[in-house]
Tab-separated table of C-alpha atoms and ligand atoms in Angstrom:
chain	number	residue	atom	x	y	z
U	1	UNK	CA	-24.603	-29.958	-33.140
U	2	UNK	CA	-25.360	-29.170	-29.680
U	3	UNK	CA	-28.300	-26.755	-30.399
U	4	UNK	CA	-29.607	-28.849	-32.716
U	5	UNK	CA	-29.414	-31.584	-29.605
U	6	UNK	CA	-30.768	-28.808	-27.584
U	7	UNK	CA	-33.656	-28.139	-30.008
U	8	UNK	CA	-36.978	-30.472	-29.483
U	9	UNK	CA	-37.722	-32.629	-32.730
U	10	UNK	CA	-40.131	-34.673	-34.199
U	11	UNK	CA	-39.082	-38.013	-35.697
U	12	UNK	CA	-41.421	-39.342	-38.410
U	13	UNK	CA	-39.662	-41.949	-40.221
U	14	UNK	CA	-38.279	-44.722	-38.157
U	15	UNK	CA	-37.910	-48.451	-38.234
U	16	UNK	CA	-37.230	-49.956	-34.792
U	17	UNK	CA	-34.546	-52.804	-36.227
U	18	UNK	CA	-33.267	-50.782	-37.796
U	19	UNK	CA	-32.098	-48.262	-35.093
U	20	UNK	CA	-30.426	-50.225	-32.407
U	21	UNK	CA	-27.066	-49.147	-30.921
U	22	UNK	CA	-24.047	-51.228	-32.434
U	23	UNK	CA	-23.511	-52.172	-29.016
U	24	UNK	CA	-26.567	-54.084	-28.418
U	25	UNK	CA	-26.095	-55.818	-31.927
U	26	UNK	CA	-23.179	-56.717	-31.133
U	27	UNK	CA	-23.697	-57.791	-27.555
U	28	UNK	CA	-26.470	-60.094	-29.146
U	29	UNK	CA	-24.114	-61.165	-31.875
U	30	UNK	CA	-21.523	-62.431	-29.468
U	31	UNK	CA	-24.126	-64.344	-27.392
U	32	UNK	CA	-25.935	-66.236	-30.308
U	33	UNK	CA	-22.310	-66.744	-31.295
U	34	UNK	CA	-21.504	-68.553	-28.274
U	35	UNK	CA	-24.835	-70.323	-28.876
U	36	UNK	CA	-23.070	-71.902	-32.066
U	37	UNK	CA	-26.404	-70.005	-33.704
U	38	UNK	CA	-24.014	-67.523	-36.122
U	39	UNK	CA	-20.477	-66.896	-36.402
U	40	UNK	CA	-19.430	-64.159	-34.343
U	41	UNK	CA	-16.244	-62.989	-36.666
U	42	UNK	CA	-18.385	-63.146	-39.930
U	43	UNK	CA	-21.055	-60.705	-38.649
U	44	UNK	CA	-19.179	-58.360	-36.930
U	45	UNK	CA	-17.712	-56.259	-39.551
U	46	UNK	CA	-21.444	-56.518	-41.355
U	47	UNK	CA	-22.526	-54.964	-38.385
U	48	UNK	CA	-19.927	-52.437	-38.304
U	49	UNK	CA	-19.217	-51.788	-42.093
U	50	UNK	CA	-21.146	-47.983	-42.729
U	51	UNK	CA	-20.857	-47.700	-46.294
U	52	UNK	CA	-23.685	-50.090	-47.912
U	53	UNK	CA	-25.253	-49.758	-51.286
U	54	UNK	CA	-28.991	-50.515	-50.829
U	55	UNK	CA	-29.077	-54.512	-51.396
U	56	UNK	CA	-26.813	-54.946	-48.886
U	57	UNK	CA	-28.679	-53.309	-46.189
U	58	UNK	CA	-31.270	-55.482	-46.752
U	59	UNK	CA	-29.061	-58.512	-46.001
U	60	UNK	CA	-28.159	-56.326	-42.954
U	61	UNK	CA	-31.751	-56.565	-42.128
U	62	UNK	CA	-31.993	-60.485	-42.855
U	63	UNK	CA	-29.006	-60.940	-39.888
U	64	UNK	CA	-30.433	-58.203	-37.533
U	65	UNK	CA	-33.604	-60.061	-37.737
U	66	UNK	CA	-32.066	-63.336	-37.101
U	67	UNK	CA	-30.138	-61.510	-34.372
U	68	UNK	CA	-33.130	-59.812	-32.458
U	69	UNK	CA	-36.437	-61.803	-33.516
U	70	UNK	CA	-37.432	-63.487	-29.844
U	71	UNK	CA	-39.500	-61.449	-27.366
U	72	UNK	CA	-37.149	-60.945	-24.968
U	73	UNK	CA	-34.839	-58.488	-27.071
U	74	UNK	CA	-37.722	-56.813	-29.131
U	75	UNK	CA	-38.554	-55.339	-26.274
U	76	UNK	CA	-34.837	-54.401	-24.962
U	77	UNK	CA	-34.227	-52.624	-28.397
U	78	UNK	CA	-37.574	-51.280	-28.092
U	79	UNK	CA	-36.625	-49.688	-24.835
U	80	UNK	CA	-33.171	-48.648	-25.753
U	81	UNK	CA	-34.397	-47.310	-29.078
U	82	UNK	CA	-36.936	-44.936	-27.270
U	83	UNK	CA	-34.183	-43.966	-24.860
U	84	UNK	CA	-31.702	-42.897	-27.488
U	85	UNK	CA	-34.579	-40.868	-29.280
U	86	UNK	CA	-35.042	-38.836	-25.999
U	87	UNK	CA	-31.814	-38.518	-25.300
U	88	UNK	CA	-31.509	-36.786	-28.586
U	89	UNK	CA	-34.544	-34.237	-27.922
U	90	UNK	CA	-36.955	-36.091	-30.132
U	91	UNK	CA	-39.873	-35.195	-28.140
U	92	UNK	CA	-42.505	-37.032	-30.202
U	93	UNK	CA	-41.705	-40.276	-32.130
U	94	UNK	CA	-43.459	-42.593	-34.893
U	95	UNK	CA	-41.874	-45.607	-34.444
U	96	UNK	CA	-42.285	-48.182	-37.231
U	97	UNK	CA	-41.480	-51.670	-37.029
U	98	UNK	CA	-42.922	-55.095	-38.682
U	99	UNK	CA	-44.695	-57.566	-36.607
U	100	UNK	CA	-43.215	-60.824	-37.384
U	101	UNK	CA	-44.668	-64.292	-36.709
U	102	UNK	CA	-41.591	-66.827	-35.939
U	103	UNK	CA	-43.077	-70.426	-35.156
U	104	UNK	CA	-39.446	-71.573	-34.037
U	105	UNK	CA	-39.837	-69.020	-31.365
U	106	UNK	CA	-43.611	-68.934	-30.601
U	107	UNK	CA	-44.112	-65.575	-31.959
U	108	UNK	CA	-46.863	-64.592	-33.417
U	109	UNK	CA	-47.702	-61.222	-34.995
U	110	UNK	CA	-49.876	-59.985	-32.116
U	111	UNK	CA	-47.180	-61.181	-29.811
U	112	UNK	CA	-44.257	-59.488	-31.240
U	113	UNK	CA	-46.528	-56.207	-30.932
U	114	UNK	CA	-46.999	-56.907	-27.207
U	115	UNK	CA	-43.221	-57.294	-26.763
U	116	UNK	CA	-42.902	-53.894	-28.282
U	117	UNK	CA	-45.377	-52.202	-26.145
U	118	UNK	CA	-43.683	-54.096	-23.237
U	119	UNK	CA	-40.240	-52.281	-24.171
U	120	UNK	CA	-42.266	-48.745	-23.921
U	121	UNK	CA	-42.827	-49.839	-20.286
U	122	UNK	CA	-39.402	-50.214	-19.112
U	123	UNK	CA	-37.777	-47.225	-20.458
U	124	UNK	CA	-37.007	-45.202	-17.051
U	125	UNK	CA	-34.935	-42.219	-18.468
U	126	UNK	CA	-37.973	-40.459	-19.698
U	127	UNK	CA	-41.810	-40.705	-19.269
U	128	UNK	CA	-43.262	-42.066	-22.165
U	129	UNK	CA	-47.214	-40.808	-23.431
U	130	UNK	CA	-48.348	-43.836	-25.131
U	131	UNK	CA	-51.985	-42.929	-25.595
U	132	UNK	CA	-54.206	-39.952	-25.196
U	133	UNK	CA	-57.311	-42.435	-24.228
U	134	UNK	CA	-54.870	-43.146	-21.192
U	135	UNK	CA	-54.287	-39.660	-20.092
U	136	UNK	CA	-55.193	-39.933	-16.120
U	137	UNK	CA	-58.597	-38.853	-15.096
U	138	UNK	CA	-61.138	-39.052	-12.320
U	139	UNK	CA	-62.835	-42.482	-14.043
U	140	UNK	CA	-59.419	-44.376	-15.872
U	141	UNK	CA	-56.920	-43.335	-13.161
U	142	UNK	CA	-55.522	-47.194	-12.237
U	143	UNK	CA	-55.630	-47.805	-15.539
U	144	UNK	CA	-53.959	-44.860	-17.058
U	145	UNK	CA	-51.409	-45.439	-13.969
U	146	UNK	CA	-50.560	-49.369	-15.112
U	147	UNK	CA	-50.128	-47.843	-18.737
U	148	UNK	CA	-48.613	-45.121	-19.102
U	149	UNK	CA	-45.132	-46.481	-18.388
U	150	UNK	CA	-42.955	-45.895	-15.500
U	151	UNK	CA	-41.176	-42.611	-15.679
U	152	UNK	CA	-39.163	-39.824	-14.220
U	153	UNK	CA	-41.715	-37.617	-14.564
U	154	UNK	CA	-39.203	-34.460	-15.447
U	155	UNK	CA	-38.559	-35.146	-19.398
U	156	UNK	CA	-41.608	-36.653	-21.690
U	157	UNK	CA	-41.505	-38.417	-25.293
U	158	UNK	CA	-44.169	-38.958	-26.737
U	159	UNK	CA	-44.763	-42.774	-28.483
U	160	UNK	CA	-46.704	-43.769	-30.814
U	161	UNK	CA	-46.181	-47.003	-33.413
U	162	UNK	CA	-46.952	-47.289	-37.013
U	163	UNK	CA	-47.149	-51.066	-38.121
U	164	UNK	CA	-44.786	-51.483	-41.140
U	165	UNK	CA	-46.126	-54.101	-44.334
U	166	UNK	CA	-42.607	-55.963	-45.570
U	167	UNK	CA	-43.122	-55.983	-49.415
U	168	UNK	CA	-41.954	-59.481	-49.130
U	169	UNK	CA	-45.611	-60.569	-47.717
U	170	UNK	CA	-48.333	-61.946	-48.572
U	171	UNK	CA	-51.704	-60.292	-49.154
U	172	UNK	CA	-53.159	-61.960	-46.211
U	173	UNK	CA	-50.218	-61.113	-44.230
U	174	UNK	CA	-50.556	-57.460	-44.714
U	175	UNK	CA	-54.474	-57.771	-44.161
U	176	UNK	CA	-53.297	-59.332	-40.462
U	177	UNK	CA	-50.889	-56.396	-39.941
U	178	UNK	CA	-53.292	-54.260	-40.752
U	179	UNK	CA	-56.232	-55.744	-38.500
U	180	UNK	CA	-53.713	-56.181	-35.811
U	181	UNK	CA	-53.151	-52.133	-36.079
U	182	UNK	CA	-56.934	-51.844	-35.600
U	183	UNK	CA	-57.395	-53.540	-33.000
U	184	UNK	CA	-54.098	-52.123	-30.833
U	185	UNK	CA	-55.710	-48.621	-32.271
U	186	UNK	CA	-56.177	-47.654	-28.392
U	187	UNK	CA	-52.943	-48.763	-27.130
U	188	UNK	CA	-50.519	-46.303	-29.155
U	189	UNK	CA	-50.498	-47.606	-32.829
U	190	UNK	CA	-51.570	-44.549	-35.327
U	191	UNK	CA	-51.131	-45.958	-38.758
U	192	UNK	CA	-49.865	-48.311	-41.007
U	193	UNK	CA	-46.493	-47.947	-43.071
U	194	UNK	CA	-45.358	-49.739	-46.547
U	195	UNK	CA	-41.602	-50.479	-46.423
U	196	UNK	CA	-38.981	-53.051	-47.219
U	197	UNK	CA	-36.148	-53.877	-50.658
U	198	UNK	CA	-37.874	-51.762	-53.071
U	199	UNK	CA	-36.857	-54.019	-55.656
U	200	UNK	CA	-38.990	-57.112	-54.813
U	201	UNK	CA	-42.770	-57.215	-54.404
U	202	UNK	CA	-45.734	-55.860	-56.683
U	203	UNK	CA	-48.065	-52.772	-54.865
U	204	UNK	CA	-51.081	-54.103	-56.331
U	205	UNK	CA	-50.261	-57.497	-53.579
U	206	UNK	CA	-51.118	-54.765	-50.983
U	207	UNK	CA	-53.909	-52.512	-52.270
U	208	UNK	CA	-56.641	-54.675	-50.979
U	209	UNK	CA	-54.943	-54.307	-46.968
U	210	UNK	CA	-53.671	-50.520	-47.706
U	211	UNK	CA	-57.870	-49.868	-49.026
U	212	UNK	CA	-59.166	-51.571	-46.093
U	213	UNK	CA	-56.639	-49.805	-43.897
U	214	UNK	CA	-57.872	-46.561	-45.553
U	215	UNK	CA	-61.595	-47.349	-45.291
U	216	UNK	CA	-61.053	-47.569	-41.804
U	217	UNK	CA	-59.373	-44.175	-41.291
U	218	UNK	CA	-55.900	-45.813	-39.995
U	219	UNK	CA	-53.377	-43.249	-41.860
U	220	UNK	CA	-50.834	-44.673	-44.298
U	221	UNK	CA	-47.497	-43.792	-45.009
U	222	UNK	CA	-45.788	-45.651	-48.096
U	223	UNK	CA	-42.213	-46.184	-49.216
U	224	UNK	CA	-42.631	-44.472	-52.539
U	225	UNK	CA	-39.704	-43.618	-55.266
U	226	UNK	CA	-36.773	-45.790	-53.220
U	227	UNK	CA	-35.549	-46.940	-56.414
U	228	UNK	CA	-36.947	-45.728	-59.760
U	229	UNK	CA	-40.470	-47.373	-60.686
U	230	UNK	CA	-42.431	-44.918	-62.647
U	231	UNK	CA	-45.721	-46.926	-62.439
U	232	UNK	CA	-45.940	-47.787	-59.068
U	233	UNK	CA	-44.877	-44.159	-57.836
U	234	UNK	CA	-47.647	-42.987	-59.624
U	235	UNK	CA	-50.360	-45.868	-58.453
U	236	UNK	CA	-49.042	-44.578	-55.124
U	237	UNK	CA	-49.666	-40.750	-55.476
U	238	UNK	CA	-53.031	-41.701	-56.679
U	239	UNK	CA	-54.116	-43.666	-53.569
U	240	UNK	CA	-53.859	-40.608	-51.423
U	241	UNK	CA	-51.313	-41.769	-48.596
U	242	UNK	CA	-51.303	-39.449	-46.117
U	243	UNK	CA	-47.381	-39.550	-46.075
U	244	UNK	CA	-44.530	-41.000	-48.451
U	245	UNK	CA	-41.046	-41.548	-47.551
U	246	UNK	CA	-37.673	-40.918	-49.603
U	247	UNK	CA	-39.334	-39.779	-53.236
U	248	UNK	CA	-35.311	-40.273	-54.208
U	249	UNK	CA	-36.514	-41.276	-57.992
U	250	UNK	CA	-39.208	-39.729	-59.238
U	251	UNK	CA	-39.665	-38.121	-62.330
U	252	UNK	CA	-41.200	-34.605	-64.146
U	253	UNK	CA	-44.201	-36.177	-63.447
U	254	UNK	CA	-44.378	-37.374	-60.194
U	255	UNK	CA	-42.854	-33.771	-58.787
U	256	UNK	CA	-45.825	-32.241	-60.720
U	257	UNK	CA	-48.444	-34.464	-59.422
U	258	UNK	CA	-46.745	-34.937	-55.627
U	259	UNK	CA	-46.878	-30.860	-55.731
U	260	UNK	CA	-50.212	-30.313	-56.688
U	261	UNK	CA	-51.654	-33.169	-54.010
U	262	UNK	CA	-49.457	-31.279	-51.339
U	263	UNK	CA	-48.598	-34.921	-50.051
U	264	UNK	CA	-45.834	-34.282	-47.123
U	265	UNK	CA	-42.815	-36.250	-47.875
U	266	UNK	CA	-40.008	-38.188	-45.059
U	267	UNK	CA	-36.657	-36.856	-45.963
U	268	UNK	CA	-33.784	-39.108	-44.751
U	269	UNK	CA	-30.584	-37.633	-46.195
U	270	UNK	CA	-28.108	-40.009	-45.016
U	271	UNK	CA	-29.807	-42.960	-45.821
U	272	UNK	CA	-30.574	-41.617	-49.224
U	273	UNK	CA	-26.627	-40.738	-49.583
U	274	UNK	CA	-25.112	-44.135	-47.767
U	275	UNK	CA	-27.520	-46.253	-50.204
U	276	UNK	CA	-26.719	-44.068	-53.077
U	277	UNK	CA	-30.030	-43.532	-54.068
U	278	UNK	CA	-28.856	-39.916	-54.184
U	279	UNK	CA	-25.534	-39.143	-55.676
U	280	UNK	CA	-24.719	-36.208	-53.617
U	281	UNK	CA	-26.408	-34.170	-51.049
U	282	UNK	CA	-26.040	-30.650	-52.469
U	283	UNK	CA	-28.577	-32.320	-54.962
U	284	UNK	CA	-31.093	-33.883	-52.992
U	285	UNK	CA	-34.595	-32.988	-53.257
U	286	UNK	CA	-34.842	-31.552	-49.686
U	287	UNK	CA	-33.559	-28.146	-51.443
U	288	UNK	CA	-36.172	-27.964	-53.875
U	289	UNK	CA	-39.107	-29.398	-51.533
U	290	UNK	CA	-37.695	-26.881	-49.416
U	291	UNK	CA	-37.861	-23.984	-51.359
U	292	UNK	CA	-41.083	-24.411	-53.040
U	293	UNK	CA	-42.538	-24.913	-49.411
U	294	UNK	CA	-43.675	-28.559	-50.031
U	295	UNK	CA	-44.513	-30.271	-46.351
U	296	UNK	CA	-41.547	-32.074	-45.399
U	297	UNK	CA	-39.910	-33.580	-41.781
U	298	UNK	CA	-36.112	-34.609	-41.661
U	299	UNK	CA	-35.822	-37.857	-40.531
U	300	UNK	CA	-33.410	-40.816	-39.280
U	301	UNK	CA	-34.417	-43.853	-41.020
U	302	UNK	CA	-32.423	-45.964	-39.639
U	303	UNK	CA	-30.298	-44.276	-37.007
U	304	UNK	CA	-28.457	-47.684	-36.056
U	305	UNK	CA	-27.393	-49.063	-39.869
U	306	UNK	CA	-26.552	-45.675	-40.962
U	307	UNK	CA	-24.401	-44.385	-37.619
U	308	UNK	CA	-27.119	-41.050	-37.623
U	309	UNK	CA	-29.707	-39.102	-35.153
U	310	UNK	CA	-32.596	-36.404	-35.879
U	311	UNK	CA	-30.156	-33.690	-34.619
U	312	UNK	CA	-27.185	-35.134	-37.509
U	313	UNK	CA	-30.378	-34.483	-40.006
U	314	UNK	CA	-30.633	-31.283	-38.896
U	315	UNK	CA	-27.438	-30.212	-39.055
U	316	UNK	CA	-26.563	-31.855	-42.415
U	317	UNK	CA	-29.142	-29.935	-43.976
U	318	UNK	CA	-28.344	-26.831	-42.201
U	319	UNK	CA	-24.721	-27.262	-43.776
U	320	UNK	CA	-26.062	-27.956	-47.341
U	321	UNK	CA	-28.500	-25.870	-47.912
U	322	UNK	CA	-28.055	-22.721	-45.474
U	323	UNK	CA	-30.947	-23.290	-43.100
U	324	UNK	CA	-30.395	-20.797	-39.383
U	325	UNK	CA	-31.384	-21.619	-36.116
U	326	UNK	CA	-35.045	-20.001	-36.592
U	327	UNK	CA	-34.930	-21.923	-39.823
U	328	UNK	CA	-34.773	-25.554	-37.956
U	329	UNK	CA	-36.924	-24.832	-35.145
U	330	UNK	CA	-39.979	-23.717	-37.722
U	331	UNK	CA	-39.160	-26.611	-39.876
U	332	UNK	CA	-38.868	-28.860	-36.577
U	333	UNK	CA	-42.276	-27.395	-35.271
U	334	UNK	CA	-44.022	-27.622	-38.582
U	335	UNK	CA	-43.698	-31.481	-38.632
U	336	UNK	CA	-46.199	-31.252	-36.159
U	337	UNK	CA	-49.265	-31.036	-38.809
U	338	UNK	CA	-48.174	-34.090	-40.323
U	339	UNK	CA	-47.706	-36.767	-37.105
U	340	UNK	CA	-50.640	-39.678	-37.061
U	341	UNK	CA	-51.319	-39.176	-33.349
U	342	UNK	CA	-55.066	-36.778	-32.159
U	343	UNK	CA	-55.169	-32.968	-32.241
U	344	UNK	CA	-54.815	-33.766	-28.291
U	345	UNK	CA	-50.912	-34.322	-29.465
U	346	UNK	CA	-50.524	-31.753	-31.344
U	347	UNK	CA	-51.650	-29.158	-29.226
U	348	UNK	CA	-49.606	-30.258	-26.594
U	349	UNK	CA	-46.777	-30.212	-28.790
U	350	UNK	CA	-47.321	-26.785	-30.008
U	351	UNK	CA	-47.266	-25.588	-26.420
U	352	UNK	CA	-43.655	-27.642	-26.169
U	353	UNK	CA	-42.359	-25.839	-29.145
U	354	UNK	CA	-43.766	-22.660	-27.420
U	355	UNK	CA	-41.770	-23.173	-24.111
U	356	UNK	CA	-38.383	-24.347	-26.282
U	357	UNK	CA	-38.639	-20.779	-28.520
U	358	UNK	CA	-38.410	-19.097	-25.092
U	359	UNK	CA	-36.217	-21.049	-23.925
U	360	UNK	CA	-33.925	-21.091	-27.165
U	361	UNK	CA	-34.195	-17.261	-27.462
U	362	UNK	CA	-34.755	-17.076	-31.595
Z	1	6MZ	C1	-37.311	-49.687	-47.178
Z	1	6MZ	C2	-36.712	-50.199	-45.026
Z	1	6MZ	C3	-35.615	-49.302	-45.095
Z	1	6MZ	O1	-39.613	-53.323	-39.298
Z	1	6MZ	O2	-37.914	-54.991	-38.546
Z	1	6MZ	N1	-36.698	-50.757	-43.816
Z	1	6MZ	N2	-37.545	-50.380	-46.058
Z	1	6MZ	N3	-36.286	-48.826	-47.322
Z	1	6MZ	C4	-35.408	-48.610	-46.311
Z	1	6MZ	N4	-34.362	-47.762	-46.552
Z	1	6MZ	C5	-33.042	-47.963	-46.130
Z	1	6MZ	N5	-34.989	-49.317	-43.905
Z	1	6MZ	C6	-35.669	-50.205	-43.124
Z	1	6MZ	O3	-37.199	-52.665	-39.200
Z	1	6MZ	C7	-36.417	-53.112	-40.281
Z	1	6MZ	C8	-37.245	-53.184	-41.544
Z	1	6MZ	O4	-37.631	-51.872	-41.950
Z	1	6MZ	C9	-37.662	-51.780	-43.368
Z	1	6MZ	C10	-37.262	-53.156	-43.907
Z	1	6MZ	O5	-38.434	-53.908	-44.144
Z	1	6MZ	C11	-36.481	-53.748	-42.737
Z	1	6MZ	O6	-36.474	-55.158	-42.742
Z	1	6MZ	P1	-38.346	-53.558	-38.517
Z	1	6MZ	O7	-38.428	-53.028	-37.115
């Protein structure tokens, strides 16, 4: 566990609620407890309960949203969240998360966004690269300075945000998610993600946003195969995402077609394996993506609800299916090709991997 700690990482697959440290949630808990808002003693062995079949993490989601949807502590979990990535190594990080408009708290959309970029600017145990447009130079120093978020200067993580449609919204809502990503294009959001219960919502609801999104060369990741759904897997291979997450369900088919169109796929073992959609691990798809080559990146999911990090991935699928050292670091450094952010990124990155091989003496 420690060298895969010591190891740098890429995390691709994210959501921001649903990584926060249990002892935020249940800080917050307490307090809106107090507030007569919840009861305490009924959400506190939700929140700690680790074993959840997929429909019940969704109703984990409904109270973690009730628990963290005001500004104030989207941008504390926002900051922590980033924090406990670097902590863990992750050196560059997609973090997904929904922009949410709550009237009873004057939160728009836009506004939950802000509170999130807000929370990159407090984190203090790391520096944090939130845009390549801000790198410092001669012309965009003062601004570069304001935004680049306070750091130590000694450690860097890389940030960038992908803005997550909840299949439970509207068309129009994802069309405002999606011009919202546009417009925040220069301030550290990359792309555009499709998430949420697999079981409700219908992907033709989001074509028109995900097209526009497309049109406008904002990458796309999609939730694809959570649950089985022949007909919308395959509507989803065929719009060309540049990304899918999970692929737990997918049949002769969809291997065939997913194959041939190379598309790199999000693995998240122990999410797959603590929602069941995989029975066991020795079985998950990782070991055949793996062996035929297919692009893949290990990845948390939800670090928080399922009690994980990156380096856990690592080693869990070191365990299973026999990967070395040398075997992690190339398939660490090889998630590089498929992150959102410029070749800027990437090449930096490469020269980060460069310095850790040396370091790590392969
Ligand atoms: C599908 C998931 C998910 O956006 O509020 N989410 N969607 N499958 C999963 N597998 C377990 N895990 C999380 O983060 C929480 C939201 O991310 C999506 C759900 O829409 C959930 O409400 P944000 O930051």
């Amino acid at each position: 566990m420690e060298w895969c700690v010591s190891m740098p990482k890429i995390e691709l697959h994210a959501h921001l609620n649903g990584s926060i440290r249990d002892s935020t949630l249940l800080e917050l808990a307490r307090e809106l407890g107090d507030k007569g808002v919840i009861v305490f003693s009924d959400v506190e062995h939700v929140i700690l309960k680790n074993d959840r079949a997929l429909s019940e993490v969704f109703k984990l989601f409904d109270l973690i949203h009730i628990i963290t949807t005001d500004h104030k502590t989207v941008t504390r979990i926002t900051k922590e969240v980033v924090e406990d990535f670097a902590a863990d190594n992750v050196v560059y990080l997609e973090l997904r998360t929904t922009p949410k408009r709550n009237d009873s708290k004057g939160m728009s959309k836009r506004s939950y966004l802000e509170a999130v970029l807000e929370g990159l600017r407090y984190v203090n145990s790391v520096e944090v690269d939130l845009s390549h447009k801000l790198k410092p130079d001669i012309s965009t120093q003062s601004h570069a300075v304001d935004d680049k978020c306070n750091g130590t200067g000694s450690k860097k993580i890389y940030v960038r945000l992908l803005l997550s449609i909840d299949r439970r919204e509207t068309a129009e809502a994802a069309m405002e998610t999606v011009n919202l990503a546009l417009e925040m294009r220069d301030s550290g959001v990359v792309g555009i993600d499709l998430s949420g219960n697999p079981i409700i919502g219908e992907w033709l609801t989001f074509l028109p946003a995900l097209e526009f999104a497309k049109k406008q060369g904002l990458p796309i990741t999609l939730h694809c195969g959570e649950v089985p759904n022949p007909d919308e897997i395959h509507a989803m291979l065929d719009f060309l995402p540049r990304r899918i997450g999970h692929a737990c369900c997918f049949g002769d088919d969809d291997w065939n077609l997913l194959k041939r169109l190379k598309i790199p796929v999000e693995i998240c073992l122990t999410s797959n394996l603590r929602t069941e959609t995989i029975a066991s691990v020795d079985i998950h798809h990782f070991g055949d993506l793996y062996k035929s080559n297919h692009p893949l990146i290990l990845c948390t999911d939800d670090s928080g609800v399922f009690s994980t990090s990156l380096s856990a991935e690592y080693l869990l699928a070191s365990s299973t299916f026999g990967l070395g050292k040398k075997e992690m670091f190339e398939l660490s450094e090889k998630a590089i090709e498929f992150i959102f952010a410029c070749d800027g990124v990437k090449r930096e990155l490469q020269m980060t991997f460069a310095t850790a091989l040396k370091k790590l003496n392969l």
